[in-house]
Each structure stands twice: as C-alpha cells, then as structure tokens.
CSV table of C-alpha atoms in Angstrom, one decimal:
chain,number,residue,atom,x,y,z
A,281,UNK,CA,-33.0,1.4,7.2
A,282,UNK,CA,-36.2,2.2,9.1
A,283,UNK,CA,-39.6,0.4,8.4
A,284,UNK,CA,-42.1,2.8,6.9
A,285,UNK,CA,-44.5,2.7,9.8
A,286,UNK,CA,-42.0,3.9,12.4
A,287,UNK,CA,-41.2,7.5,13.1
A,288,UNK,CA,-37.7,8.5,12.3
A,289,UNK,CA,-37.4,10.7,15.3
A,290,UNK,CA,-35.4,9.3,18.1
A,291,UNK,CA,-38.5,8.0,20.0
A,292,UNK,CA,-38.6,4.7,21.9
A,293,UNK,CA,-41.3,2.6,20.5
A,294,UNK,CA,-42.5,-0.5,22.3
A,295,UNK,CA,-44.0,-1.9,19.1
A,296,UNK,CA,-40.7,-2.3,17.3
A,297,UNK,CA,-37.5,-3.0,19.2
A,298,UNK,CA,-34.4,-1.1,18.3
A,299,UNK,CA,-32.7,-3.9,16.4
A,300,UNK,CA,-35.5,-4.2,13.8
A,301,UNK,CA,-34.7,-0.7,12.7
A,302,UNK,CA,-30.9,-0.7,12.6
A,303,UNK,CA,-28.5,-1.9,10.0
A,304,UNK,CA,-26.2,-4.8,10.8
A,305,UNK,CA,-22.8,-3.4,11.5
A,306,UNK,CA,-19.5,-5.0,12.3
A,307,UNK,CA,-18.9,-2.3,15.0
A,308,UNK,CA,-15.5,-3.7,15.4
A,309,UNK,CA,-11.9,-3.4,16.3
A,310,UNK,CA,-9.5,-4.6,13.7
A,311,UNK,CA,-5.7,-4.5,13.5
A,312,UNK,CA,-2.8,-5.6,11.4
A,313,UNK,CA,1.0,-5.5,12.0
A,314,UNK,CA,3.9,-6.2,9.6
A,315,UNK,CA,6.9,-8.2,10.8
A,316,UNK,CA,10.0,-9.6,9.2
A,317,UNK,CA,8.6,-12.5,7.1
A,318,UNK,CA,4.9,-11.9,7.3
A,319,UNK,CA,2.0,-10.1,9.0
A,320,UNK,CA,-0.2,-10.6,12.1
A,321,UNK,CA,-3.8,-9.7,11.8
A,322,UNK,CA,-6.5,-9.6,14.5
A,323,UNK,CA,-10.1,-8.7,15.1
A,324,UNK,CA,-12.9,-8.9,17.7
A,325,UNK,CA,-15.9,-11.0,17.1
A,326,UNK,CA,-19.0,-8.9,17.7
A,327,UNK,CA,-21.7,-8.1,15.1
A,328,UNK,CA,-24.4,-5.7,16.2
A,329,UNK,CA,-27.8,-4.6,15.0
A,330,UNK,CA,-28.3,-1.5,17.1
A,331,UNK,CA,-27.8,-2.7,20.7
A,332,UNK,CA,-28.5,-6.4,19.9
A,333,UNK,CA,-25.4,-8.6,19.3
A,334,UNK,CA,-26.5,-10.5,16.3
A,335,UNK,CA,-23.3,-12.7,16.3
A,336,UNK,CA,-20.9,-12.8,19.2
A,337,UNK,CA,-18.5,-15.2,17.5
A,338,UNK,CA,-18.1,-13.5,14.1
A,339,UNK,CA,-15.1,-14.1,11.9
A,340,UNK,CA,-14.0,-10.8,10.5
A,341,UNK,CA,-10.7,-12.0,9.1
A,342,UNK,CA,-11.7,-13.1,5.6
A,343,UNK,CA,-9.4,-14.9,3.2
A,344,UNK,CA,-9.1,-13.2,-0.2
A,345,UNK,CA,-6.4,-15.5,-1.5
A,346,UNK,CA,-4.1,-18.2,-0.1
A,347,UNK,CA,-1.8,-15.7,1.6
A,348,UNK,CA,-3.9,-12.5,1.5
A,349,UNK,CA,-6.6,-11.7,4.1
A,350,UNK,CA,-8.8,-8.7,4.8
A,351,UNK,CA,-10.1,-7.4,8.1
A,352,UNK,CA,-13.6,-6.0,7.7
A,353,UNK,CA,-15.2,-3.1,9.6
A,354,UNK,CA,-18.3,-1.1,8.9
A,355,UNK,CA,-21.5,-2.5,7.3
A,356,UNK,CA,-21.4,-6.3,7.4
A,357,UNK,CA,-23.3,-6.6,4.1
A,358,UNK,CA,-21.1,-4.1,2.3
A,359,UNK,CA,-17.9,-5.6,3.4
A,360,UNK,CA,-19.0,-9.2,2.6
A,361,UNK,CA,-20.1,-8.1,-0.9
A,362,UNK,CA,-16.9,-6.3,-1.6
A,363,UNK,CA,-14.7,-9.1,-0.2
A,364,UNK,CA,-16.6,-11.6,-2.4
A,365,UNK,CA,-16.1,-9.4,-5.5
A,366,UNK,CA,-12.4,-8.9,-4.8
A,367,UNK,CA,-11.9,-12.6,-4.2
A,368,UNK,CA,-13.3,-13.4,-7.6
A,369,UNK,CA,-11.3,-10.7,-9.4
A,370,UNK,CA,-8.0,-11.6,-7.6
A,371,UNK,CA,-8.5,-15.3,-8.3
A,372,UNK,CA,-9.0,-14.6,-12.0
A,373,UNK,CA,-6.0,-12.3,-12.2
A,374,UNK,CA,-3.8,-14.8,-10.4
A,375,UNK,CA,-4.7,-17.5,-12.9
A,376,UNK,CA,-4.1,-15.2,-15.8
A,377,UNK,CA,-0.7,-14.2,-14.6
A,378,UNK,CA,0.0,-17.8,-13.4
A,379,UNK,CA,1.7,-16.6,-10.2
A,380,UNK,CA,0.7,-15.6,-6.7
A,381,UNK,CA,-1.0,-12.2,-6.6
A,382,UNK,CA,0.6,-9.2,-4.9
A,383,UNK,CA,-0.9,-7.9,-1.7
A,384,UNK,CA,-0.7,-4.5,-3.4
A,385,UNK,CA,-2.9,-5.8,-6.2
A,386,UNK,CA,-5.6,-7.0,-3.7
A,387,UNK,CA,-5.5,-3.6,-1.9
A,388,UNK,CA,-5.8,-1.8,-5.2
A,389,UNK,CA,-8.9,-3.8,-6.1
A,390,UNK,CA,-10.4,-3.0,-2.8
A,391,UNK,CA,-9.6,0.6,-3.2
A,392,UNK,CA,-11.1,0.8,-6.7
A,393,UNK,CA,-14.4,-0.6,-5.5
A,394,UNK,CA,-14.5,1.4,-2.2
A,395,UNK,CA,-13.7,4.7,-4.0
A,396,UNK,CA,-15.9,4.2,-7.0
A,397,UNK,CA,-19.0,3.4,-4.8
A,398,UNK,CA,-18.0,5.5,-1.9
A,399,UNK,CA,-21.4,7.2,-1.7
A,400,UNK,CA,-23.3,3.9,-1.4
A,401,UNK,CA,-20.8,2.0,0.8
A,402,UNK,CA,-19.7,2.0,4.4
A,403,UNK,CA,-16.6,-0.1,4.6
A,404,UNK,CA,-13.3,0.2,6.4
A,405,UNK,CA,-11.0,-2.5,5.3
A,406,UNK,CA,-7.5,-3.5,6.2
A,407,UNK,CA,-5.8,-5.7,3.6
A,408,UNK,CA,-2.8,-7.7,4.8
A,409,UNK,CA,-0.8,-10.7,3.6
A,410,UNK,CA,2.4,-12.1,2.3
A,411,UNK,CA,3.7,-12.3,-1.3
A,412,UNK,CA,7.0,-13.6,-2.7
A,413,UNK,CA,8.1,-10.2,-4.0
A,414,UNK,CA,7.7,-7.8,-1.1
A,415,UNK,CA,7.1,-10.1,1.9
A,416,UNK,CA,4.6,-9.1,4.6
A,417,UNK,CA,2.6,-6.0,3.9
A,418,UNK,CA,-0.4,-4.1,5.4
A,419,UNK,CA,-2.6,-1.8,3.4
A,420,UNK,CA,-5.4,0.2,4.9
A,421,UNK,CA,-8.5,1.2,2.9
A,422,UNK,CA,-10.7,3.3,5.2
A,423,UNK,CA,-14.2,4.7,4.4
A,424,UNK,CA,-14.0,7.0,1.4
A,425,UNK,CA,-11.6,4.8,-0.5
A,426,UNK,CA,-8.1,6.0,0.1
A,427,UNK,CA,-5.4,3.4,0.2
A,428,UNK,CA,-2.0,3.5,1.9
A,429,UNK,CA,0.6,1.1,3.2
A,430,UNK,CA,1.4,1.2,6.9
A,431,UNK,CA,3.6,-1.0,9.1
A,432,UNK,CA,0.8,-1.2,11.6
A,433,UNK,CA,-2.9,-0.3,11.1
A,434,UNK,CA,-6.0,-0.2,13.3
A,435,UNK,CA,-9.6,0.2,12.2
A,436,UNK,CA,-13.2,0.1,13.3
A,437,UNK,CA,-15.2,1.9,16.0
A,438,UNK,CA,-12.9,0.5,18.8
A,439,UNK,CA,-9.7,1.7,17.2
A,440,UNK,CA,-10.2,5.2,18.5
A,441,UNK,CA,-9.5,3.9,22.1
A,442,UNK,CA,-6.2,2.3,21.3
A,443,UNK,CA,-4.4,4.8,19.1
A,444,UNK,CA,-2.4,5.9,22.1
A,445,UNK,CA,-1.6,2.3,23.1
A,446,UNK,CA,-0.5,1.4,19.6
A,447,UNK,CA,1.6,4.6,19.0
A,448,UNK,CA,3.5,4.2,22.3
A,449,UNK,CA,4.0,0.4,22.1
A,450,UNK,CA,4.8,-0.3,18.5
A,451,UNK,CA,8.4,-0.8,17.6
A,452,UNK,CA,9.8,-1.7,14.2
A,453,UNK,CA,11.5,-5.1,14.0
A,454,UNK,CA,9.3,-7.0,16.4
A,455,UNK,CA,9.2,-10.7,16.2
A,456,UNK,CA,6.2,-12.8,15.4
A,457,UNK,CA,5.4,-13.6,19.0
A,458,UNK,CA,5.9,-10.0,20.1
A,459,UNK,CA,3.5,-8.9,17.3
A,460,UNK,CA,0.9,-11.5,18.4
A,461,UNK,CA,1.1,-10.3,22.0
A,462,UNK,CA,0.9,-6.6,20.9
A,463,UNK,CA,-2.1,-7.2,18.8
A,464,UNK,CA,-4.0,-9.3,21.4
A,465,UNK,CA,-3.4,-6.7,24.1
A,466,UNK,CA,-4.5,-3.8,21.9
A,467,UNK,CA,-7.7,-5.6,20.8
A,468,UNK,CA,-8.5,-6.6,24.4
A,469,UNK,CA,-8.2,-2.9,25.5
A,470,UNK,CA,-10.4,-1.8,22.7
A,471,UNK,CA,-13.0,-4.5,23.4
A,472,UNK,CA,-13.0,-3.4,27.1
A,473,UNK,CA,-14.0,0.1,26.2
A,474,UNK,CA,-16.0,0.0,22.9
A,475,UNK,CA,-19.5,-1.2,23.2
A,476,UNK,CA,-19.6,-2.3,19.6
A,477,UNK,CA,-16.5,-4.6,20.0
A,478,UNK,CA,-16.3,-7.7,22.1
A,479,UNK,CA,-16.5,-11.5,22.2
A,480,UNK,CA,-13.2,-13.3,21.4
A,481,UNK,CA,-10.0,-12.1,19.9
A,482,UNK,CA,-9.4,-13.8,16.5
A,483,UNK,CA,-5.7,-13.7,15.4
A,484,UNK,CA,-4.0,-15.0,12.2
A,485,UNK,CA,-0.3,-15.1,11.2
A,486,UNK,CA,0.4,-15.0,7.4
A,487,UNK,CA,3.8,-15.9,6.1
A,488,UNK,CA,5.6,-17.8,3.5
A,489,UNK,CA,4.7,-21.0,5.3
A,490,UNK,CA,1.0,-20.3,5.1
A,491,UNK,CA,-1.7,-19.1,7.6
A,492,UNK,CA,-2.0,-20.0,11.3
A,493,UNK,CA,-5.2,-19.0,12.9
A,494,UNK,CA,-6.1,-18.8,16.6
A,495,UNK,CA,-8.8,-17.5,18.9
A,496,UNK,CA,-8.3,-16.1,22.4
A,497,UNK,CA,-11.5,-16.8,24.4
A,498,UNK,CA,-13.1,-14.8,27.2
A,499,UNK,CA,-11.3,-16.0,30.3
A,500,UNK,CA,-7.9,-16.1,28.5
A,501,UNK,CA,-8.1,-12.5,27.2
A,502,UNK,CA,-5.2,-10.2,28.5
A,503,UNK,CA,-6.4,-8.4,31.6
A,504,UNK,CA,-5.5,-4.9,32.6
A,505,UNK,CA,-6.7,-2.7,35.4
A,506,UNK,CA,-9.5,-4.1,37.6
A,507,UNK,CA,-11.1,-0.6,38.1
B,161,UNK,CA,0.0,-29.8,-50.6
B,162,UNK,CA,-1.6,-27.1,-52.6
B,163,UNK,CA,1.2,-25.2,-54.2
B,164,UNK,CA,-1.3,-22.8,-55.9
B,165,UNK,CA,-3.4,-21.1,-53.3
B,166,UNK,CA,-6.4,-20.9,-55.8
B,167,UNK,CA,-9.4,-19.8,-53.9
B,168,UNK,CA,-8.2,-20.6,-50.4
B,169,UNK,CA,-6.3,-17.4,-49.9
B,170,UNK,CA,-9.0,-14.8,-50.3
B,171,UNK,CA,-10.0,-14.5,-46.7
B,172,UNK,CA,-8.6,-15.2,-43.3
B,173,UNK,CA,-11.7,-17.3,-42.5
B,174,UNK,CA,-10.7,-20.1,-45.0
B,175,UNK,CA,-8.3,-23.0,-44.5
B,176,UNK,CA,-6.5,-24.5,-47.4
B,177,UNK,CA,-6.8,-28.3,-47.9
B,178,UNK,CA,-3.3,-28.7,-46.3
B,179,UNK,CA,-4.4,-26.8,-43.2
B,180,UNK,CA,-2.8,-23.4,-43.9
B,181,UNK,CA,-4.4,-20.0,-43.5
B,182,UNK,CA,-2.8,-18.2,-46.5
B,183,UNK,CA,-3.8,-14.7,-45.4
B,184,UNK,CA,-1.8,-15.0,-42.2
B,185,UNK,CA,1.2,-16.3,-44.2
B,186,UNK,CA,0.9,-13.3,-46.6
B,187,UNK,CA,0.8,-11.0,-43.6
B,188,UNK,CA,4.1,-12.5,-42.5
B,189,UNK,CA,5.5,-11.9,-46.0
B,190,UNK,CA,4.7,-8.2,-45.5
B,191,UNK,CA,6.9,-8.3,-42.4
B,192,UNK,CA,9.7,-9.9,-44.4
B,193,UNK,CA,9.6,-7.0,-46.9
B,194,UNK,CA,10.3,-4.5,-44.2
B,195,UNK,CA,13.8,-3.6,-42.9
B,196,UNK,CA,15.3,-5.4,-40.0
B,197,UNK,CA,14.6,-4.9,-36.3
B,198,UNK,CA,16.4,-6.8,-33.5
B,199,UNK,CA,16.0,-7.1,-29.8
B,200,UNK,CA,18.5,-8.7,-27.4
B,201,UNK,CA,18.2,-9.4,-23.7
B,202,UNK,CA,21.3,-9.3,-21.5
B,203,UNK,CA,22.2,-9.6,-17.9
B,204,UNK,CA,20.7,-6.3,-16.8
B,205,UNK,CA,18.5,-5.1,-19.6
B,206,UNK,CA,17.1,-5.2,-23.1
B,207,UNK,CA,18.5,-3.4,-26.2
B,208,UNK,CA,16.5,-2.7,-29.4
B,209,UNK,CA,18.1,-1.8,-32.8
B,210,UNK,CA,16.2,-0.9,-35.9
B,211,UNK,CA,17.5,-0.4,-39.4
B,212,UNK,CA,15.3,2.4,-40.6
B,213,UNK,CA,15.6,2.8,-44.4
B,214,UNK,CA,15.4,6.3,-45.6
B,215,UNK,CA,13.7,6.5,-48.9
B,216,UNK,CA,14.2,10.2,-49.6
B,217,UNK,CA,16.8,12.8,-48.6
B,218,UNK,CA,14.0,15.2,-48.1
B,219,UNK,CA,12.7,13.4,-45.1
B,220,UNK,CA,13.2,15.0,-41.7
B,221,UNK,CA,15.7,13.1,-39.6
B,222,UNK,CA,14.1,11.1,-36.9
B,223,UNK,CA,10.7,11.0,-38.5
B,224,UNK,CA,8.6,7.8,-38.7
B,225,UNK,CA,10.2,6.2,-35.6
B,226,UNK,CA,10.0,2.4,-35.4
B,227,UNK,CA,10.6,2.1,-31.7
B,228,UNK,CA,7.7,3.0,-29.4
B,229,UNK,CA,7.2,3.6,-25.7
B,230,UNK,CA,4.4,1.4,-24.4
B,231,UNK,CA,4.7,2.2,-20.8
B,232,UNK,CA,7.4,3.6,-18.6
B,233,UNK,CA,9.1,0.3,-18.4
B,234,UNK,CA,8.1,-1.3,-21.8
B,235,UNK,CA,9.4,-0.6,-25.3
B,236,UNK,CA,8.3,-2.0,-28.6
B,237,UNK,CA,10.3,-2.3,-31.9
B,238,UNK,CA,8.4,-3.1,-35.0
B,239,UNK,CA,8.8,-4.5,-38.5
B,240,UNK,CA,6.2,-4.6,-41.3
B,241,UNK,CA,3.4,-2.2,-42.2
B,242,UNK,CA,4.2,0.9,-40.0
B,243,UNK,CA,0.5,2.0,-39.9
B,244,UNK,CA,-0.5,-1.4,-38.6
B,245,UNK,CA,2.3,-1.2,-36.0
B,246,UNK,CA,1.2,2.2,-34.8
B,247,UNK,CA,-2.3,0.9,-34.3
B,248,UNK,CA,-1.0,-2.0,-32.2
B,249,UNK,CA,1.2,0.3,-30.2
B,250,UNK,CA,-1.9,2.2,-29.2
B,251,UNK,CA,-3.6,-1.1,-28.3
B,252,UNK,CA,-0.6,-2.1,-26.2
B,253,UNK,CA,-0.6,1.3,-24.4
B,254,UNK,CA,-4.2,0.9,-23.5
B,255,UNK,CA,-3.7,-2.6,-22.2
B,256,UNK,CA,-0.8,-1.5,-20.0
B,257,UNK,CA,-2.7,1.6,-18.8
B,258,UNK,CA,-5.8,-0.4,-17.9
B,259,UNK,CA,-3.8,-3.0,-16.1
B,260,UNK,CA,-2.2,-0.3,-13.9
B,261,UNK,CA,-5.5,1.4,-13.4
B,262,UNK,CA,-7.2,-1.9,-12.2
B,263,UNK,CA,-4.4,-3.6,-10.3
B,264,UNK,CA,-2.2,-0.8,-9.1
B,265,UNK,CA,1.2,-1.9,-10.5
B,266,UNK,CA,3.2,-2.2,-13.7
B,267,UNK,CA,2.0,-4.8,-16.2
B,268,UNK,CA,4.2,-7.9,-16.3
B,269,UNK,CA,5.6,-8.2,-19.9
B,270,UNK,CA,4.5,-11.8,-20.4
B,271,UNK,CA,0.9,-10.7,-19.6
B,272,UNK,CA,1.1,-7.7,-22.0
B,273,UNK,CA,2.5,-9.9,-24.7
B,274,UNK,CA,-0.3,-12.4,-24.2
B,275,UNK,CA,-3.0,-9.8,-24.3
B,276,UNK,CA,-1.7,-8.0,-27.4
B,277,UNK,CA,-1.1,-11.4,-29.1
B,278,UNK,CA,-4.7,-12.3,-28.4
B,279,UNK,CA,-5.8,-9.1,-30.1
B,280,UNK,CA,-3.6,-9.7,-33.1
B,281,UNK,CA,-5.0,-13.3,-33.3
B,282,UNK,CA,-8.5,-12.0,-33.3
B,283,UNK,CA,-7.9,-10.4,-36.6
B,284,UNK,CA,-7.0,-13.7,-38.2
B,285,UNK,CA,-10.4,-15.2,-37.5
B,286,UNK,CA,-12.7,-13.2,-39.7
B,287,UNK,CA,-13.1,-12.5,-43.4
B,288,UNK,CA,-14.4,-8.9,-42.7
B,289,UNK,CA,-10.9,-7.8,-41.6
B,290,UNK,CA,-7.3,-8.5,-42.6
B,291,UNK,CA,-4.6,-9.7,-40.3
B,292,UNK,CA,-2.1,-7.1,-39.0
B,293,UNK,CA,0.9,-6.9,-41.3
B,294,UNK,CA,3.5,-6.4,-38.7
B,295,UNK,CA,5.6,-8.2,-36.1
B,296,UNK,CA,6.9,-6.5,-33.0
B,297,UNK,CA,9.3,-7.1,-30.2
B,298,UNK,CA,8.4,-6.0,-26.7
B,299,UNK,CA,11.1,-5.5,-24.0
B,300,UNK,CA,11.0,-4.5,-20.4
B,301,UNK,CA,13.0,-4.4,-17.2
B,302,UNK,CA,11.9,-4.4,-13.6
B,303,UNK,CA,13.6,-5.3,-10.4
B,304,UNK,CA,11.6,-8.4,-9.6
B,305,UNK,CA,11.5,-10.2,-13.0
B,306,UNK,CA,14.7,-8.6,-14.5
B,307,UNK,CA,14.9,-8.1,-18.2
B,308,UNK,CA,12.2,-9.7,-20.4
B,309,UNK,CA,11.9,-9.9,-24.2
B,310,UNK,CA,8.8,-11.2,-26.2
B,311,UNK,CA,8.1,-11.2,-29.9
B,312,UNK,CA,4.6,-11.3,-31.4
B,313,UNK,CA,4.0,-12.2,-35.1
B,314,UNK,CA,0.9,-11.7,-37.3
B,315,UNK,CA,-0.5,-15.1,-36.5
B,316,UNK,CA,-0.9,-14.0,-32.9
B,317,UNK,CA,1.7,-16.2,-31.3
B,318,UNK,CA,4.1,-14.8,-28.8
B,319,UNK,CA,7.4,-16.3,-27.6
B,320,UNK,CA,9.9,-15.2,-25.0
B,321,UNK,CA,13.5,-14.7,-26.2
B,322,UNK,CA,17.0,-14.0,-25.3
B,323,UNK,CA,17.5,-12.5,-28.7
B,324,UNK,CA,15.3,-12.2,-31.8
B,325,UNK,CA,15.2,-10.5,-35.2
B,326,UNK,CA,12.4,-9.6,-37.5
B,327,UNK,CA,12.3,-8.2,-41.1
B,328,UNK,CA,14.1,-8.8,-44.3
B,329,UNK,CA,17.5,-9.8,-42.8
B,330,UNK,CA,16.3,-11.7,-39.9
B,331,UNK,CA,18.1,-14.9,-40.8
B,332,UNK,CA,21.5,-13.1,-41.1
B,333,UNK,CA,20.8,-11.2,-37.9
B,334,UNK,CA,19.8,-14.4,-36.0
B,335,UNK,CA,23.1,-15.9,-37.0
B,336,UNK,CA,25.0,-12.9,-35.7
B,337,UNK,CA,22.9,-12.8,-32.5
B,338,UNK,CA,23.6,-16.5,-31.8
B,339,UNK,CA,27.4,-15.7,-31.7
B,340,UNK,CA,26.9,-13.4,-28.7
B,341,UNK,CA,27.1,-14.5,-25.1
B,342,UNK,CA,24.3,-12.1,-24.1
B,343,UNK,CA,23.6,-13.6,-20.7
B,344,UNK,CA,27.0,-12.4,-19.5
B,345,UNK,CA,26.9,-9.0,-21.2
B,346,UNK,CA,25.8,-5.7,-19.8
B,347,UNK,CA,23.6,-3.1,-21.6
B,348,UNK,CA,26.5,-0.8,-22.4
B,349,UNK,CA,28.5,-3.6,-24.1
B,350,UNK,CA,25.3,-4.9,-25.8
B,351,UNK,CA,24.5,-1.5,-27.4
B,352,UNK,CA,27.6,-1.6,-29.4
B,353,UNK,CA,27.0,-5.2,-30.5
B,354,UNK,CA,23.4,-4.4,-31.6
B,355,UNK,CA,24.6,-1.4,-33.7
B,356,UNK,CA,27.3,-3.7,-35.2
B,357,UNK,CA,24.7,-6.3,-36.2
B,358,UNK,CA,22.5,-3.8,-37.8
B,359,UNK,CA,25.4,-2.5,-39.9
B,360,UNK,CA,26.4,-6.1,-40.8
B,361,UNK,CA,22.9,-7.1,-42.1
B,362,UNK,CA,22.3,-3.9,-43.9
B,363,UNK,CA,22.4,-4.5,-47.6
B,364,UNK,CA,24.2,-1.6,-49.2
B,365,UNK,CA,23.5,-2.7,-52.7
B,366,UNK,CA,19.7,-2.9,-52.5
B,367,UNK,CA,19.0,-0.3,-49.9
B,368,UNK,CA,21.0,2.9,-49.7
B,369,UNK,CA,20.8,5.2,-46.8
B,370,UNK,CA,19.5,4.1,-43.4
B,371,UNK,CA,19.2,5.5,-40.0
B,372,UNK,CA,20.0,3.4,-37.0
B,373,UNK,CA,17.4,3.6,-34.1
B,374,UNK,CA,18.7,2.4,-30.8
B,375,UNK,CA,16.8,2.1,-27.5
B,376,UNK,CA,17.3,0.4,-24.3
B,377,UNK,CA,15.7,-0.4,-20.9
B,378,UNK,CA,17.5,-1.8,-17.9
B,379,UNK,CA,19.4,-1.1,-14.8
B,380,UNK,CA,21.3,1.5,-16.7
B,381,UNK,CA,18.1,3.5,-17.2
B,382,UNK,CA,16.7,2.6,-13.8
B,383,UNK,CA,13.9,0.6,-15.5
B,384,UNK,CA,12.7,3.3,-17.9
B,385,UNK,CA,12.6,2.6,-21.6
B,386,UNK,CA,14.5,5.3,-23.5
B,387,UNK,CA,16.2,6.0,-26.8
B,388,UNK,CA,20.0,5.5,-26.3
B,389,UNK,CA,21.6,8.9,-25.5
B,390,UNK,CA,23.3,10.7,-28.4
B,391,UNK,CA,26.9,10.2,-27.2
B,392,UNK,CA,26.5,6.5,-26.4
B,393,UNK,CA,24.8,6.0,-29.8
B,394,UNK,CA,27.6,7.7,-31.6
B,395,UNK,CA,30.2,5.6,-29.9
B,396,UNK,CA,28.2,2.5,-30.7
B,397,UNK,CA,27.9,3.5,-34.4
B,398,UNK,CA,31.6,4.2,-34.6
B,399,UNK,CA,32.3,0.7,-33.1
B,400,UNK,CA,29.9,-0.8,-35.7
B,401,UNK,CA,31.6,1.1,-38.6
B,402,UNK,CA,35.1,0.2,-37.6
B,403,UNK,CA,34.1,-3.5,-37.0
B,404,UNK,CA,32.6,-3.7,-40.5
B,405,UNK,CA,35.3,-1.8,-42.3
B,406,UNK,CA,36.4,-4.0,-45.1
B,407,UNK,CA,39.8,-2.4,-45.4
B,408,UNK,CA,42.4,-4.5,-43.5
B,409,UNK,CA,46.1,-3.6,-43.6
B,410,UNK,CA,47.2,-7.1,-42.7
B,411,UNK,CA,45.3,-8.6,-45.6
B,412,UNK,CA,46.2,-5.8,-48.0
B,413,UNK,CA,42.6,-4.8,-48.5
B,414,UNK,CA,42.3,-1.2,-49.4
B,415,UNK,CA,39.5,1.0,-48.3
B,416,UNK,CA,37.1,1.0,-51.2
B,417,UNK,CA,36.0,4.5,-52.0
B,418,UNK,CA,32.4,3.4,-52.6
B,419,UNK,CA,32.0,2.0,-49.1
B,420,UNK,CA,29.1,3.5,-47.2
B,421,UNK,CA,30.6,3.2,-43.8
B,422,UNK,CA,33.0,6.1,-43.6
B,423,UNK,CA,31.4,9.1,-45.3
C-alpha cells in the first residue's frame, strides 16, 4: 500500500502526494430494493485514491448475467476481480443447466469467494436481479462474507448516513416508480454527506422485461435542505 | 454382424466390426439378471418399487436395501450388481452435496442425472476398468420443477421418464406401467399400483420369497424422499395381493393352496 521509501507514520510529505500511497477504493454508496416484478438498484459514481477522485463517473452496477447485477463497494480491484470470476462461473453453470441462473446462485458464488478469501479481500457487494422462479430478489454480501436476503439493502461508506432515511421511508409493496424515487433520494442524501461518495446517481431496473438503466446528473439530483 | 464376439469383447476399449462395445452390453446383461425395480412419476410425486429377492430365511429383514437416499429431495432405486450400485450412490451423493455447497440450492435432477451418467460413461472408455453393472432410477420432487424421473444405464445414457422399469421383468413391468394413467394420479393412488405391478411381475416359480421395498417423494412428503410408512405400505401390499389373487368366485376358480399371495 505504501511505497518503501515513505514513512508509514501519518506525516505529510511533499515529495509524494497522498494518492500515490493510497489504495483505489470505491468509497461508495450502493443500494438495492425489491418490488413486485423486479428490483431497483442504484449507486453513486465516485472512485477515490485517498483524497483524489480517480474516476467521477464510475459505473458500480456491474452485470453478472442477463438479469443479475451486483453493486460493488470496497476495494475497486477486489470487487472487479470477484465480479469477473463470478460472471465466468455463473455463465458456465447457466449453460450446463440450460436455464437462466437463480439470483440466489449468483449470491452464493459471491459468498463462497468473499468468505473463503475474507482475510485478503475488502469487498462489500449487493447482488440483485430477477429470475423466473422467485422474481425480484436482493442479497447482501458484506465484508467478511455473510450472505442474507433483504427486501432493501444499502452498502458502502455512505450507507451509514442513510440508515435512518431508509428505515423510516421504506414500505413493502412500493411500485417501480416509487422505488426509483426512494433509491435516488437516499443516494443523493448519502452523496451529500459522505466525502467518498458523489458524482452522478446511476440507477437500473431489472425485471422480466430486461434491464433499464439511467443516470441522474448533477443538476437534476434530488435537493434537500439548503443549509 | 459378428455373432461370435471372438476377441472383441475382452475390453471396453475395443469396438467390434459391427460397431458394438460388447463389455457395455454384457454389463447390461448383468442388470437383466437382477430382480425388478420400477419408478413411476405422477401428478404430484414419484414412487419407487423394488422386488428384493430374499435368498435365505436367515437374512435379517430389511437388509441390503435397494433404494437409496441421495439428497433430501432425491431418491435412487437400483438393479444389477448391488456393490456397483452402492458405489454409484456415493458418487451421486457427493455430486449433489458439492452442487449445494457451490451454488447454494438443491441440485436439479436433470443435472444430477447428467453428471452421474457422465461418470458411468467414463468407465466404458478404458480397458483398465470394467463398466458398472447396474442401472438406476433417480427421482425427485420440488416446488418449481415438480416431480422428475430419470434412468441411467451402464452405457452412461440417461433419459427422463414418466414410468420406467429395470431388471429381469422389465418388459412385463413396462407393459403394466403403460396401462396406467399416471399423469392424473396422486402419489397415494400410485403407491398401491406400484405394489400391484411388483406382485404381478414377480415370478413365483423361479424366485421364491421376496420383500417389497417402496419409497416415494412428492407433495405428500413435502419434497423429502422417504420409505413409504408402514401402514400405507401394508395397505398397498394388501391391495396388490387381492388384485393378483387368482381365485375368482364368478369364474369358479378356487384359491390354490400353493399360492404365495395369502400366507
């Protein structure tokens, strides 16, 4: 993580700026919500190396299969590597079975990898999608490698700031449009407060019909208090 | 066509001039020497019935079972060399267990049948090993796919079935199975018919005593493969015996005292 010729003490060193010494992280706020007939997933678009924003238009919503996505938070390298591996395994499995894979299977594959290599990895992943058997599902696989299904799940460094908002505003049985609005507002609030989250809000709706993606850019983000 | 196998039947890695692998065909003969096993798929489940020949009165009742549990929701009925069948049941169990460990849910039966069939097929490729001398029927039930039935033979081919029979009386059993309207029956009705078919195909002259093994998996067992409970089995056996009873008052046939049905 640190070059050899730099002191590991927390000293400011003009010779080497902060971002040469820091790992690339998707600081992040990610979120996924189940609704009748599918799921809505969302993420911010900021990737940081220390205080430098390495990518301000990142796509953290990664397709694993036709109707299964994952939202990535934690180390960018770790989550990309895991997502690539799971995409391969799931594709192979789907061809063997000759049917669309279950979202639960994808989540199990993520969990297997995140748990087995928990000491080496830093990855918080939300797996969400639609399959013909059980409809829209959201599974969360936080750091450490546990896996659980939840109707709504938030993750990443910005998620701490919006637990209250999510807990008080989530209702079961929301429509697709209500879920989109709920997700966009939650992400906007987190991006406002978390330094590692920002940029644009990327959203996707996954259902039987397929995947619809959209992005909400800076000036169109939901606005809250002007304080 | 070579009617005499000559030197083409010594190993599984040799074809005969007319394109046959004799070792695999001999393995299938081994299955035909064994007593019958049948599996039938109905509207809401799968029922297995096995005619287990008892060679000695000294054997403990219920020993050498021919129906195995592969996973909670999968059962296997076998015919042929029992030791080979036991080895394959272990292989099937490992496959099912590994699948659940990797993918987090029950193995679909078609996939399990394909995997075990692939394993059986591998033993037909080399001269260093012999093919497995057993066929087996796999059955399962789950809410999404419903009841499923697959049979694998020593050549490594698997087919899906509504009803199938393996073993010495498989032709007779197939004829009886074809008479059933299994797609409209429930497991409870089917259990009795399966018992009846086993009693019909049992050859009293050549093979004396036999034990009937019955198992089922379906909505009635909430998706778990289990041996049929004692009381339902007794009722099914009674139905089978009465249906096969040769004595018939209308036709003036008398109950023959040497009949094996009623003790």
